[in-house]
Structure formats: structure tokens, C-alpha cells
Short mmCIF file of C-alpha atoms in Angstrom, two decimals:
data_model
loop_
_atom_site.label_atom_id
_atom_site.label_comp_id
_atom_site.label_asym_id
_atom_site.label_seq_id
_atom_site.Cartn_x
_atom_site.Cartn_y
_atom_site.Cartn_z
CA MET A 14 -0.20 0.12 0.30
CA LYS A 15 1.45 3.57 -0.71
CA THR A 16 1.70 5.88 2.24
CA PRO A 17 -0.40 9.18 1.94
CA MET A 18 1.06 12.44 0.59
CA GLN A 19 4.58 10.98 -1.33
CA GLY A 20 3.15 8.25 -2.53
CA LEU A 21 5.56 5.70 -2.04
CA PRO A 22 4.89 2.00 -0.18
CA PHE A 23 7.88 3.53 2.88
CA LEU A 24 7.78 5.94 5.84
CA TYR A 25 10.70 7.90 6.41
CA LYS A 26 11.00 8.69 10.47
CA ARG A 27 14.17 11.33 9.67
CA LEU A 28 17.94 12.53 8.90
CA ALA A 29 20.23 10.54 10.67
CA TYR A 30 23.44 11.28 9.78
CA VAL A 31 25.54 13.33 7.39
CA ALA A 32 29.46 11.96 6.25
CA LEU A 33 31.36 14.25 5.16
CA ASN A 34 35.35 13.78 3.60
CA VAL A 35 37.74 16.02 5.68
CA THR A 36 41.58 16.66 4.48
CA ASP A 37 42.80 16.63 8.25
CA ILE A 38 40.72 14.57 10.65
CA ASN A 39 42.08 15.80 14.00
CA LYS A 40 41.37 19.52 12.76
CA SER A 41 37.97 18.81 11.81
CA ILE A 42 37.33 16.69 15.29
CA ALA A 43 38.44 19.91 17.12
CA PHE A 44 36.23 21.99 15.12
CA TYR A 45 32.71 19.98 15.68
CA SER A 46 34.07 18.98 18.58
CA GLY A 47 35.41 22.04 20.20
CA GLN A 48 33.27 24.50 18.86
CA LEU A 49 30.32 23.16 17.86
CA GLY A 50 29.84 21.09 21.10
CA LEU A 51 29.14 17.65 18.77
CA ASN A 52 30.44 14.48 20.99
CA VAL A 53 32.76 11.64 20.09
CA HIS A 54 31.02 8.71 20.19
CA VAL A 55 33.45 6.41 18.19
CA GLU A 56 36.52 6.72 16.34
CA ARG A 57 39.09 5.07 14.36
CA GLN A 58 42.52 7.00 14.64
CA GLY A 59 43.55 8.93 11.76
CA GLU A 60 40.69 7.09 9.52
CA LYS A 61 37.24 8.07 10.47
CA VAL A 62 35.28 9.55 13.34
CA GLY A 63 31.41 9.25 14.53
CA LEU A 64 29.96 12.21 16.79
CA ARG A 65 26.75 12.70 18.42
CA CYS A 66 24.13 15.93 19.21
CA ASP A 67 20.84 13.92 20.00
CA GLN A 68 20.03 10.53 21.62
CA TYR A 69 21.43 8.47 19.04
CA ALA A 70 24.97 7.39 18.41
CA MET A 71 25.69 9.09 14.98
CA SER A 72 25.19 12.53 13.55
CA LEU A 73 28.39 13.31 11.73
CA VAL A 74 30.35 11.19 10.20
CA LEU A 75 33.90 12.28 9.60
CA TYR A 76 36.12 10.54 7.08
CA GLN A 77 39.97 11.09 5.91
CA GLU A 78 40.03 12.33 2.56
CA ASP A 79 42.09 13.44 0.05
CA VAL A 80 39.31 16.09 -1.13
CA ALA A 81 36.92 17.46 1.24
CA GLY A 82 33.25 17.12 0.43
CA LEU A 83 30.18 14.76 0.72
CA ARG A 84 30.35 11.55 0.87
CA ARG A 85 26.32 10.35 1.66
CA VAL A 86 23.09 11.21 3.43
CA CYS A 87 21.19 8.33 5.34
CA PHE A 88 17.93 8.09 6.35
CA GLN A 89 16.05 6.27 9.10
CA VAL A 90 12.98 4.64 7.71
CA ALA A 91 9.74 4.03 10.42
CA SER A 92 10.91 0.58 10.93
CA SER A 93 12.10 -2.84 9.59
CA ALA A 94 9.09 -3.82 7.15
CA ASP A 95 9.93 -0.32 5.36
CA LEU A 96 13.19 -0.34 4.85
CA GLN A 97 12.53 -3.86 3.06
CA LEU A 98 9.55 -1.62 1.11
CA ALA A 99 12.28 1.16 0.68
CA LYS A 100 15.03 -1.66 -0.87
CA ALA A 101 11.90 -3.33 -2.96
CA HIS A 102 11.02 0.04 -4.23
CA PHE A 103 14.44 1.20 -5.50
CA GLN A 104 15.15 -1.26 -6.98
CA SER A 105 11.77 -1.42 -9.04
CA ARG A 106 12.51 1.83 -10.43
CA SER A 107 16.51 0.69 -11.25
CA TYR A 108 18.31 1.88 -9.08
CA GLU A 109 21.33 -0.16 -7.76
CA CYS A 110 21.17 -0.69 -4.31
CA TRP A 111 24.37 -2.40 -2.25
CA ASP A 112 24.02 -3.29 1.24
CA ILE A 113 26.10 -1.64 3.88
CA PRO A 114 29.56 -3.75 4.49
CA ALA A 115 29.55 -5.59 8.04
CA ALA A 116 32.72 -2.85 9.07
CA GLU A 117 30.57 -0.14 8.48
CA ILE A 118 27.64 -1.10 10.51
CA GLU A 119 29.41 -2.14 13.51
CA PHE A 120 31.22 1.81 12.80
CA LEU A 121 27.83 2.79 12.43
CA ASN A 122 25.93 1.63 15.66
CA ILE A 123 23.33 0.36 13.38
CA ALA A 124 21.81 -2.87 12.41
CA GLY A 125 21.77 -3.02 8.86
CA GLY A 126 21.27 -1.18 5.60
CA PHE A 127 21.68 0.00 2.12
CA ARG A 128 22.62 2.68 -0.51
CA VAL A 129 21.89 3.62 -3.48
CA HIS A 130 23.67 6.27 -5.56
CA GLU A 131 21.39 8.92 -7.10
CA PRO A 132 22.92 9.68 -10.37
CA ILE A 133 21.58 13.32 -11.34
CA THR A 134 22.68 14.80 -7.91
CA GLY A 135 25.55 12.72 -7.51
CA VAL A 136 25.01 11.48 -4.00
CA THR A 137 25.12 8.33 -1.74
CA PHE A 138 21.86 7.70 -0.26
CA GLU A 139 22.03 5.17 2.72
CA TYR A 140 18.86 4.27 4.46
CA ILE A 141 18.53 2.24 8.01
CA ASP A 142 16.19 1.50 10.32
CA CYS A 143 17.64 1.58 13.70
CA MET A 144 20.56 3.03 15.12
CA VAL A 145 22.11 2.54 18.89
CA GLU A 146 20.50 4.63 21.38
CA PRO A 147 23.76 4.93 23.63
CA PRO A 148 23.20 5.15 27.39
CA LYS A 149 26.20 8.10 28.47
CA VAL A 150 24.61 11.49 29.00
CA LEU A 151 25.06 14.01 26.24
CA ASP A 152 28.12 16.75 26.96
CA GLN A 153 25.88 19.78 26.35
CA SER A 154 27.95 22.25 28.13
CA LEU A 155 29.11 24.26 24.46
CA ALA A 156 25.64 23.83 22.75
CA LYS A 157 22.41 22.15 23.31
CA ILE A 158 22.05 21.23 19.79
CA GLN A 159 18.71 19.02 19.21
CA ARG A 160 19.58 17.53 15.88
CA LEU A 161 20.91 17.26 13.05
CA GLY A 162 18.70 19.29 11.15
CA HIS A 163 19.37 19.30 7.14
CA VAL A 164 21.75 18.91 4.55
CA VAL A 165 21.70 21.00 1.37
CA ILE A 166 23.29 20.49 -1.94
CA ARG A 167 24.24 22.64 -5.09
CA THR A 168 22.97 21.18 -8.38
CA ASN A 169 23.40 22.44 -11.90
CA LYS A 170 20.51 20.50 -12.95
CA LEU A 171 17.61 21.44 -10.36
CA ASP A 172 14.52 20.70 -12.35
CA GLU A 173 15.77 16.96 -13.25
CA ALA A 174 16.76 16.38 -9.66
CA TRP A 175 13.50 17.79 -7.95
CA ALA A 176 11.89 15.57 -10.32
CA VAL A 177 13.94 12.65 -9.33
CA MET A 178 13.82 13.73 -5.43
CA ASN A 179 10.55 14.13 -5.38
CA ASN A 180 9.02 11.12 -8.05
CA ASP A 181 11.85 8.70 -6.81
CA PHE A 182 12.63 9.41 -3.21
CA GLY A 183 9.22 11.18 -2.45
CA LEU A 184 10.17 13.86 -0.56
CA LEU A 185 7.71 16.76 -0.53
CA SER A 186 7.93 20.17 -1.08
CA SER A 187 7.77 23.10 1.50
CA ASP A 188 8.61 25.99 -0.50
CA PHE A 189 10.62 26.55 -3.53
CA VAL A 190 12.28 29.55 -5.81
CA VAL A 191 11.70 28.93 -9.71
CA ASP A 192 14.59 27.43 -11.21
CA LYS A 193 16.83 28.48 -7.70
CA ALA A 194 16.03 26.75 -5.06
CA VAL A 195 13.93 23.35 -3.52
CA TRP A 196 13.55 23.16 0.24
CA ALA A 197 11.82 19.35 1.07
CA ARG A 198 10.74 17.40 3.80
CA CYS A 199 11.04 13.82 4.27
CA TYR A 200 7.54 12.62 5.17
CA PRO A 201 5.59 11.76 7.83
CA ASN A 202 8.44 14.00 9.78
CA PRO A 203 7.12 17.28 10.63
CA PHE A 204 10.22 19.64 9.86
CA HIS A 205 10.20 22.29 7.17
CA HIS A 206 13.04 20.69 5.60
CA SER A 207 15.69 17.80 5.77
CA PHE A 208 17.35 18.13 2.64
CA ALA A 209 17.27 20.71 -0.10
CA MET A 210 18.72 21.96 -3.30
CA VAL A 211 20.03 25.04 -4.93
CA LYS A 212 20.66 25.65 -8.53
CA SER A 213 24.12 26.61 -9.43
CA ASP A 214 26.93 26.30 -12.17
CA SER A 215 28.74 23.20 -10.20
CA GLN A 216 27.48 20.31 -8.04
CA GLY A 217 28.55 20.20 -5.14
CA LEU A 218 27.67 20.29 -0.82
CA HIS A 219 25.89 23.44 -0.02
CA HIS A 220 26.12 23.58 3.83
CA VAL A 221 25.33 21.28 6.50
CA ASN A 222 22.75 22.13 9.56
CA PHE A 223 22.42 21.48 13.05
CA MET A 224 19.49 22.40 15.30
CA VAL A 225 20.05 24.23 18.48
CA SER A 226 17.47 24.51 21.43
CA GLU A 227 17.78 28.46 22.09
CA ILE A 228 18.23 31.65 20.34
CA ASP A 229 21.29 32.21 22.87
CA ASP A 230 23.22 29.19 21.33
CA VAL A 231 23.41 30.83 18.04
CA GLY A 232 24.22 33.91 19.82
CA ARG A 233 27.24 32.58 21.77
CA ALA A 234 28.25 30.40 19.06
CA ARG A 235 28.87 33.72 16.87
CA ASN A 236 31.11 34.99 19.84
CA ARG A 237 32.74 31.92 20.36
CA LEU A 238 33.89 30.99 16.58
CA ILE A 239 34.79 34.62 15.83
CA ASN A 240 37.30 34.55 19.18
CA ALA A 241 38.71 31.26 17.58
CA GLY A 242 39.16 32.88 14.20
CA VAL A 243 36.50 30.89 12.23
CA ASP A 244 34.87 32.17 9.46
CA ILE A 245 31.24 33.73 9.61
CA VAL A 246 30.16 34.15 6.46
CA PHE A 247 25.71 34.52 7.00
CA GLY A 248 23.92 35.81 9.93
CA PRO A 249 22.51 36.33 12.15
CA GLY A 250 19.36 36.52 10.46
CA ARG A 251 16.52 34.98 9.62
CA HIS A 252 15.20 32.70 6.99
CA MET A 253 11.51 33.46 5.19
CA PRO A 254 11.89 29.39 4.33
CA SER A 255 11.56 27.64 7.45
CA GLY A 256 11.11 30.76 9.58
CA SER A 257 14.74 29.79 11.12
CA VAL A 258 17.29 31.94 13.25
CA PHE A 259 20.23 31.22 11.20
CA LEU A 260 24.35 31.53 11.43
CA TYR A 261 26.52 30.08 9.09
CA PHE A 262 30.05 29.48 9.35
CA LEU A 263 33.20 27.45 7.56
CA ASP A 264 34.65 24.43 8.88
CA PRO A 265 38.84 23.93 8.48
CA ASP A 266 38.09 22.60 4.77
CA GLY A 267 36.02 26.05 4.05
CA MET A 268 32.65 23.83 3.47
CA THR A 269 29.69 25.81 5.35
CA ALA A 270 28.24 24.39 8.40
CA GLU A 271 25.28 26.48 10.22
CA PHE A 272 23.75 26.58 13.81
CA SER A 273 19.85 27.37 13.51
CA PHE A 274 17.33 28.42 15.84
CA GLY A 275 13.43 27.15 15.35
CA MET A 276 11.55 25.90 12.41
CA GLU A 277 8.27 25.52 10.48
CA GLU A 278 6.41 21.86 11.74
CA PHE A 279 4.15 19.81 9.28
CA PRO A 280 0.90 18.03 10.67
CA GLU A 281 0.19 14.68 8.54
CA GLU A 282 -2.86 15.37 7.34
CA ASN A 283 -3.73 18.50 5.55
CA PRO A 284 -0.29 20.35 5.34
CA ARG A 285 -0.16 23.57 3.83
CA GLU A 286 0.68 23.72 -0.30
CA ALA A 287 4.51 24.72 -0.84
CA ARG A 288 4.90 28.45 -1.53
CA MET A 289 6.31 30.02 -4.40
CA LEU A 290 9.01 32.62 -2.95
CA GLU A 291 10.99 35.49 -4.20
CA ASN A 292 13.82 35.21 -5.84
CA SER A 293 15.47 37.94 -4.29
CA ALA A 294 17.76 38.76 -1.02
CA GLN A 295 15.35 39.34 1.65
CA THR A 296 13.89 35.80 1.02
CA MET A 297 16.73 34.11 2.73
CA ASP A 298 17.86 36.46 5.35
CA LEU A 299 14.41 38.68 6.79
CA TRP A 300 16.72 41.23 7.92
CA GLY A 301 18.54 42.25 5.30
CA GLY A 302 21.99 40.50 5.50
CA MET A 303 24.06 39.12 2.88
CA PRO A 304 26.44 36.20 2.55
CA LYS A 305 30.35 36.53 2.12
CA PRO A 306 31.38 34.94 -1.47
CA GLU A 307 32.77 32.20 0.52
CA PHE A 308 29.57 30.99 1.06
CA CYS A 309 28.50 27.75 0.48
CA LYS A 310 31.03 27.07 -2.18
CA ARG A 311 33.42 24.52 -1.18
CA GLY A 312 32.47 20.64 -0.73
CA GLU A 313 32.65 18.32 -3.63
CA ILE A 314 30.66 15.53 -3.72
CA ALA A 315 32.14 11.97 -3.80
CA GLY A 316 30.50 9.20 -5.82
CA PRO A 317 29.09 5.68 -4.79
CA GLU A 318 31.20 3.52 -2.66
CA PHE A 319 30.85 0.27 -3.86
CA ASN A 320 34.24 -1.00 -2.63
CA GLU A 321 34.04 0.58 1.02
#
């Protein structure tokens, strides 16, 4: 039976984690833990590290590589039955699916799952049904992060990419700017967007977002990052799409990360229609701010990980 709204045979639960390739893993660990406040959960020295910011074991996974960028995006579905339905769905649409290697399953603290490569965006997506919830209480003394909020990519084929993400991956548009951007949610997850795409001359990572619990977390982060010599590239400000208060900054590889507070939530039944927003600077910042040239410019999209 197809689920309502998004027309797929399976239900999403949440955006689980994002995996990034970084060129100096120790610097990146120091940044994401020491400046942003994520907690290191598991580490393979000099190779890869998993960090958490909520009740689950993984929110951000960093891999040591020669080129920095987006390695993959992981969604958790609603149940083990949904995971099997998801795999069958993608195979029926002629996508090649491959199981997550056993060594990665152990490292990622998951029960299993599969990966699928989407060729238009170039993104490798991972689907899982469950993840370990560690008993250790998070250290939130630096920032009260609620969750990994969303991942946004740059694409030079926005219309084609959105057709695929809507029709094959079942994401629902919450807001859009014609020929510029789409913000999408994974039904029935209520958050305004877990994944978004922005039109660009080239493919790549746009930014990774972490949602915080208090607006004070945004203000404190701004001052902490400035004092540490981190480049603030946009904000603080407020987005029209989602209504979030935001702050964008650069990680050690020049990739853009975001802290945001607040986000519109959609009901499962009778949600509002997606809005067509104006292609203007004020849409992106209702407070009238402008991003710096370095905003969301760095980060390649890695290819599929068949042989990992």
C-alpha cells in the first residue's frame, strides 16, 4: 500500500546522519567537537570518527580523504518492514542498491541497511531502520544542539534533480523559488526541510545544518567562533523559508555549516501547500543581511561507495 502524501510504499522517520570527507581529520574533530559541541562517540584513529548531538550514536561521520566534501546522506525509515519496502522500491525503479558493509555497520552503530546512488545529484543515500541509542548523557555544556537538521546540495540540474527526489525518493516540497531552490521534507517527519537543493553552476555540498535549542546558542556560537578565528559567512539572520534564525560559518576545509534555531513543522494531514517564494536576498534573510562570497562554495560530492 502506498503511503499518503508522498506516494511511496514506505515511511521515513528522520534524517539520521551526514558523512563528510575531510582533509585533516584531527582539525575537523577539534572544530566540530571543540567549537560546535558535538560529542565524539567512536573513532578509528586517523581514519574516521562518528560524532553525536542527540540521543542516537551518530549525527556526523568524518572520513579522512584527500578531497573534502559530501560522502553520503543517511535517512532512517519508520521500521524494518519499511526498510525492506524501500529497497524493493528503489530496485523497481532500476536503482542499484548495495548492502552496507559489515565493518561499517559495526562502526555506525546500526543494525543494517542499504545504499543507493542517485546519478543526477551525484549523492549516495543510505537507508537504515534503527541506530543505537547510547546510555551516556550528552555533554551539552558548549551548545544545546537538538539534532542534525538538514543537508543542502548545489546542483546544475535543479528541475531534473527535483523530479527524481520527489518522484523516486518521495520528498515533499515545503517551499521553492522557481529556477533557484527547493526545500523538502521526508514524510511524515514534520520539519520544514531535511534535504534541500540550490541551483548552481556546479555540483557540490551547499551546507550542513545543526538545530539548537535556544536562540542564545546562536548568539554564543557567533562570539565563540569569532574569538576562535572562524569565518562567519552569513548571519545572524532569519530565513523566510522555515522561519529559522541562522548563523553560517566555515569548517577547517572551507565547507559551510549552520546553527539554526526554530523551524516550521508540518502536520501529517492537511499540510499547507508549498509556497512559491520570491527570488530575492530578503527571502533568504528577512533582516536584510547578505552572505560573504565564501558562503556555501566548498565541498565536492563524492561518488558511490561500492567497494568500501
